[in-house]
PDB file of C-alpha atoms in Angstrom:
ATOM      1  CA  MET W 181     200.227 191.576  32.519  1.00 89.00           C
ATOM      2  CA  ASN W 182     199.051 188.887  30.412  1.00 97.00           C
ATOM      3  CA  ASP W 183     197.480 185.498  29.554  1.00 97.00           C
ATOM      4  CA  LEU W 184     200.480 184.546  30.160  1.00 97.00           C
ATOM      5  CA  ASP W 185     201.554 185.888  33.161  1.00 98.00           C
ATOM      6  CA  PHE W 186     197.826 185.561  34.959  1.00 98.00           C
ATOM      7  CA  MET W 187     197.510 181.626  34.276  1.00 98.00           C
ATOM      8  CA  GLN W 188     200.815 181.610  35.793  1.00 98.00           C
ATOM      9  CA  GLN W 189     199.524 182.607  39.081  1.00 98.00           C
ATOM     10  CA  ALA W 190     196.645 180.010  38.926  1.00 98.00           C
ATOM     11  CA  LEU W 191     199.473 177.668  38.229  1.00 98.00           C
ATOM     12  CA  LEU W 192     200.452 178.736  41.634  1.00 98.00           C
ATOM     13  CA  GLY W 193     197.806 177.980  42.825  1.00 98.00           C
ATOM     14  CA  ALA W 194     197.536 174.884  41.969  1.00 98.00           C
ATOM     15  CA  GLU W 195     200.893 173.514  43.348  1.00 98.00           C
ATOM     16  CA  ARG W 196     198.719 174.889  46.930  1.00 98.00           C
ATOM     17  CA  ALA W 197     196.349 173.182  46.003  1.00 98.00           C
ATOM     18  CA  LYS W 198     198.555 170.000  46.030  1.00 97.00           C
ATOM     19  CA  GLU W 199     200.761 170.882  48.479  1.00 97.00           C
ATOM     20  CA  LEU W 200     197.213 170.479  49.967  1.00 97.00           C
ATOM     21  CA  GLY W 201     196.583 166.991  49.172  1.00 95.00           C
ATOM     22  CA  GLU W 202     193.809 168.451  46.632  1.00 97.00           C
ATOM     23  CA  VAL W 203     193.989 167.939  42.968  1.00 97.00           C
ATOM     24  CA  PRO W 204     196.346 170.552  41.784  1.00 98.00           C
ATOM     25  CA  VAL W 205     193.912 172.535  40.152  1.00 98.00           C
ATOM     26  CA  GLY W 206     194.263 177.177  41.022  1.00 98.00           C
ATOM     27  CA  ALA W 207     192.049 180.294  39.813  1.00 98.00           C
ATOM     28  CA  ILE W 208     192.267 183.501  39.730  1.00 98.00           C
ATOM     29  CA  VAL W 209     190.550 186.023  39.617  1.00 98.00           C
ATOM     30  CA  THR W 210     191.099 189.794  37.156  1.00 98.00           C
ATOM     31  CA  TYR W 211     189.650 192.311  36.654  1.00 98.00           C
ATOM     32  CA  ARG W 212     190.402 195.241  34.672  1.00 97.00           C
ATOM     33  CA  GLY W 213     194.368 193.832  34.981  1.00 97.00           C
ATOM     34  CA  GLU W 214     194.319 193.073  38.935  1.00 98.00           C
ATOM     35  CA  ILE W 215     193.963 189.849  40.604  1.00 98.00           C
ATOM     36  CA  ILE W 216     190.624 189.912  42.738  1.00 98.00           C
ATOM     37  CA  GLY W 217     189.949 186.175  42.785  1.00 98.00           C
ATOM     38  CA  ARG W 218     192.511 183.397  43.795  1.00 98.00           C
ATOM     39  CA  GLY W 219     191.541 179.455  44.475  1.00 98.00           C
ATOM     40  CA  CYS W 220     192.544 176.112  44.445  1.00 98.00           C
ATOM     41  CA  ASN W 221     190.472 172.797  45.070  1.00 98.00           C
ATOM     42  CA  GLN W 222     189.387 172.313  48.587  1.00 98.00           C
ATOM     43  CA  PRO W 223     186.519 170.006  47.817  1.00 98.00           C
ATOM     44  CA  ILE W 224     188.567 167.081  50.680  1.00 97.00           C
ATOM     45  CA  LEU W 225     190.062 169.845  53.176  1.00 97.00           C
ATOM     46  CA  ARG W 226     186.261 171.839  53.348  1.00 98.00           C
ATOM     47  CA  HIS W 227     184.505 168.740  53.183  1.00 98.00           C
ATOM     48  CA  ASP W 228     182.908 171.125  50.090  1.00 98.00           C
ATOM     49  CA  PRO W 229     181.758 169.189  46.580  1.00 97.00           C
ATOM     50  CA  SER W 230     181.532 172.874  45.540  1.00 98.00           C
ATOM     51  CA  ALA W 231     184.932 173.851  46.565  1.00 98.00           C
ATOM     52  CA  HIS W 232     186.733 174.520  42.809  1.00 98.00           C
ATOM     53  CA  ALA W 233     189.198 176.311  42.112  1.00 98.00           C
ATOM     54  CA  GLU W 234     187.064 177.899  40.048  1.00 98.00           C
ATOM     55  CA  MET W 235     183.645 178.945  42.704  1.00 98.00           C
ATOM     56  CA  MET W 236     186.643 179.642  45.732  1.00 98.00           C
ATOM     57  CA  ALA W 237     187.846 182.379  43.413  1.00 98.00           C
ATOM     58  CA  ILE W 238     184.387 183.353  42.560  1.00 98.00           C
ATOM     59  CA  ARG W 239     183.093 184.127  45.757  1.00 98.00           C
ATOM     60  CA  GLN W 240     186.289 185.814  46.485  1.00 98.00           C
ATOM     61  CA  ALA W 241     186.062 188.200  43.589  1.00 98.00           C
ATOM     62  CA  ALA W 242     182.357 189.233  44.578  1.00 98.00           C
ATOM     63  CA  ARG W 243     183.503 189.867  48.046  1.00 98.00           C
ATOM     64  CA  HIS W 244     185.868 192.365  46.517  1.00 98.00           C
ATOM     65  CA  LEU W 245     183.501 193.519  44.247  1.00 98.00           C
ATOM     66  CA  GLY W 246     180.415 193.454  46.716  1.00 98.00           C
ATOM     67  CA  ASN W 247     178.550 192.247  43.780  1.00 98.00           C
ATOM     68  CA  TYR W 248     176.998 188.655  43.064  1.00 97.00           C
ATOM     69  CA  ARG W 249     178.464 189.968  38.916  1.00 98.00           C
ATOM     70  CA  LEU W 250     180.733 189.726  37.595  1.00 98.00           C
ATOM     71  CA  PRO W 251     180.735 191.425  33.422  1.00 95.00           C
ATOM     72  CA  GLU W 252     184.140 193.029  33.629  1.00 96.00           C
ATOM     73  CA  CYS W 253     185.684 190.180  34.708  1.00 98.00           C
ATOM     74  CA  GLU W 254     187.764 187.174  33.760  1.00 98.00           C
ATOM     75  CA  LEU W 255     188.666 184.214  35.010  1.00 98.00           C
ATOM     76  CA  TYR W 256     192.005 182.230  35.034  1.00 98.00           C
ATOM     77  CA  VAL W 257     191.710 177.881  35.248  1.00 98.00           C
ATOM     78  CA  THR W 258     194.761 175.848  35.402  1.00 98.00           C
ATOM     79  CA  LEU W 259     191.750 173.464  34.314  1.00 98.00           C
ATOM     80  CA  GLU W 260     188.882 173.239  31.120  1.00 98.00           C
ATOM     81  CA  PRO W 261     185.437 173.733  34.469  1.00 98.00           C
ATOM     82  CA  CYS W 262     183.203 171.273  34.898  1.00 98.00           C
ATOM     83  CA  ILE W 263     179.943 171.832  34.393  1.00 98.00           C
ATOM     84  CA  MET W 264     179.472 172.960  38.345  1.00 98.00           C
ATOM     85  CA  CYS W 265     181.846 175.902  37.694  1.00 98.00           C
ATOM     86  CA  ALA W 266     180.607 176.832  34.050  1.00 98.00           C
ATOM     87  CA  GLY W 267     177.544 176.981  36.120  1.00 97.00           C
ATOM     88  CA  ALA W 268     178.671 179.578  38.745  1.00 98.00           C
ATOM     89  CA  ILE W 269     180.820 181.760  35.997  1.00 98.00           C
ATOM     90  CA  LEU W 270     177.394 182.462  33.904  1.00 98.00           C
ATOM     91  CA  HIS W 271     175.601 183.117  36.508  1.00 97.00           C
ATOM     92  CA  SER W 272     178.370 185.077  37.857  1.00 98.00           C
ATOM     93  CA  ARG W 273     178.566 186.762  34.130  1.00 98.00           C
ATOM     94  CA  ILE W 274     182.198 186.644  33.723  1.00 98.00           C
ATOM     95  CA  SER W 275     183.352 187.649  30.164  1.00 98.00           C
ATOM     96  CA  ARG W 276     186.035 185.135  29.190  1.00 98.00           C
ATOM     97  CA  VAL W 277     187.199 182.318  30.906  1.00 98.00           C
ATOM     98  CA  VAL W 278     190.887 181.016  29.588  1.00 98.00           C
ATOM     99  CA  TYR W 279     192.372 177.525  30.883  1.00 98.00           C
ATOM    100  CA  ALA W 280     195.265 175.831  30.286  1.00 98.00           C
ATOM    101  CA  ALA W 281     194.420 171.725  30.191  1.00 98.00           C
ATOM    102  CA  LYS W 282     191.384 170.182  28.488  1.00 98.00           C
ATOM    103  CA  ASP W 283     189.276 167.889  31.113  1.00 97.00           C
ATOM    104  CA  PRO W 284     188.414 164.666  28.236  1.00 96.00           C
ATOM    105  CA  LYS W 285     186.405 163.132  31.697  1.00 96.00           C
ATOM    106  CA  THR W 286     183.948 166.619  33.089  1.00 96.00           C
ATOM    107  CA  GLY W 287     185.002 169.305  30.842  1.00 98.00           C
ATOM    108  CA  ALA W 288     182.002 171.385  30.337  1.00 98.00           C
ATOM    109  CA  ALA W 289     184.073 173.943  27.792  1.00 97.00           C
ATOM    110  CA  GLY W 290     183.795 171.599  24.631  1.00 96.00           C
ATOM    111  CA  SER W 291     185.961 168.971  25.684  1.00 97.00           C
ATOM    112  CA  VAL W 292     182.266 166.740  27.239  1.00 98.00           C
ATOM    113  CA  ILE W 293     179.288 168.682  26.611  1.00 97.00           C
ATOM    114  CA  ASN W 294     179.861 173.125  26.292  1.00 97.00           C
ATOM    115  CA  PRO W 295     176.877 175.828  28.360  1.00 97.00           C
ATOM    116  CA  PHE W 296     178.435 178.508  26.948  1.00 96.00           C
ATOM    117  CA  ALA W 297     178.447 177.508  23.117  1.00 95.00           C
ATOM    118  CA  ASP W 298     174.137 178.100  24.052  1.00 95.00           C
ATOM    119  CA  CYS W 299     172.773 180.835  22.651  1.00 93.00           C
ATOM    120  CA  ARG W 300     169.833 180.277  24.654  1.00 95.00           C
ATOM    121  CA  LEU W 301     171.388 182.029  27.438  1.00 92.00           C
ATOM    122  CA  ASN W 302     171.099 184.756  28.863  1.00 90.00           C
ATOM    123  CA  HIS W 303     174.757 185.816  28.787  1.00 91.00           C
ATOM    124  CA  GLN W 304     178.013 184.277  26.772  1.00 92.00           C
ATOM    125  CA  THR W 305     181.015 183.700  27.526  1.00 97.00           C
ATOM    126  CA  GLN W 306     184.084 184.422  26.147  1.00 97.00           C
ATOM    127  CA  LEU W 307     186.783 180.826  26.363  1.00 98.00           C
ATOM    128  CA  VAL W 308     190.877 180.557  25.119  1.00 98.00           C
ATOM    129  CA  ASP W 309     191.721 177.042  25.873  1.00 97.00           C
ATOM    130  CA  GLY W 310     196.369 175.845  25.511  1.00 97.00           C
ATOM    131  CA  VAL W 311     197.589 178.452  27.751  1.00 97.00           C
ATOM    132  CA  MET W 312     199.903 176.413  29.228  1.00 98.00           C
ATOM    133  CA  ALA W 313     198.014 173.496  28.715  1.00 98.00           C
ATOM    134  CA  ASP W 314     202.222 171.747  28.695  1.00 98.00           C
ATOM    135  CA  GLU W 315     202.729 172.799  32.270  1.00 98.00           C
ATOM    136  CA  SER W 316     199.012 172.138  33.608  1.00 98.00           C
ATOM    137  CA  SER W 317     198.843 168.110  32.451  1.00 97.00           C
ATOM    138  CA  ALA W 318     202.417 168.047  33.805  1.00 97.00           C
ATOM    139  CA  LEU W 319     201.069 168.466  37.181  1.00 97.00           C
ATOM    140  CA  LEU W 320     198.304 166.826  37.127  1.00 97.00           C
ATOM    141  CA  LYS W 321     199.891 163.659  35.525  1.00 96.00           C
ATOM    142  CA  VAL W 322     202.473 163.533  38.139  1.00 96.00           C
ATOM    143  CA  PHE W 323     199.904 164.269  41.388  1.00 96.00           C
ATOM    144  CA  PHE W 324     198.401 160.777  39.889  1.00 94.00           C
ATOM    145  CA  ARG W 325     200.496 158.654  39.302  1.00 94.00           C
ATOM    146  CA  GLU W 326     202.226 159.772  42.882  1.00 93.00           C
ATOM    147  CA  ARG W 327     198.465 158.936  44.000  1.00 90.00           C
ATOM    148  CA  ARG W 328     198.343 155.395  42.541  1.00 91.00           C
ATOM    149  CA  GLN W 329     202.466 155.131  44.060  1.00 92.00           C
ATOM    150  CA  ALA W 330     201.078 155.596  47.205  1.00 85.00           C
ATOM    151  CA  GLU W 331     198.407 153.225  47.041  1.00 87.00           C
ATOM    152  CA  LYS W 332     199.395 150.756  45.930  1.00 84.00           C
ATOM    153  CA  GLU W 333     202.383 150.574  49.148  1.00 83.00           C
ATOM    154  CA  ARG W 334     199.592 151.087  51.231  1.00 83.00           C
ATOM    155  CA  LYS W 335     197.450 147.083  48.929  1.00 80.00           C
ATOM    156  CA  LYS W 336     201.351 146.046  49.734  1.00 80.00           C
ATOM    157  CA  THR W 337     201.541 147.518  53.255  1.00 81.00           C
ATOM    158  CA  ALA W 338     197.955 145.866  53.997  1.00 73.00           C
ATOM    159  CA  VAL W 339     198.926 142.411  52.826  1.00 67.00           C
TER     160      VAL W 339
END
């Protein structure tokens, strides 16, 4: 499998998040070409601000390997990681992150800040962006458009 194949798997997670009423972000972790962790956004469902797709996939991968360090692993995620997820990625020693869409409001892989580029940190993670960015962006745009429309409808019926 290649980056495109793995990102398609992450997009399935994003679709799952949308079905759950969460912001549609999905992630997978691979180890030597095998998927060992999957995650989708679930902070609302779990009442857990750390239940981002990346965090869920990293937790599952760490359990799978029986180690909190994931140096030979790669993370595929449909949206640029936030600062919390960037910290977890760096602490877990993930070697490479491939993400689809940039996040101009909270992106921590170059859009707003980039701890991955800070050579003072003791681990460096390779970044690849833009893989299936159009598909991921479209999913996010539709989700937020539908959410705004539903909010308008609620306000109409409340009056």
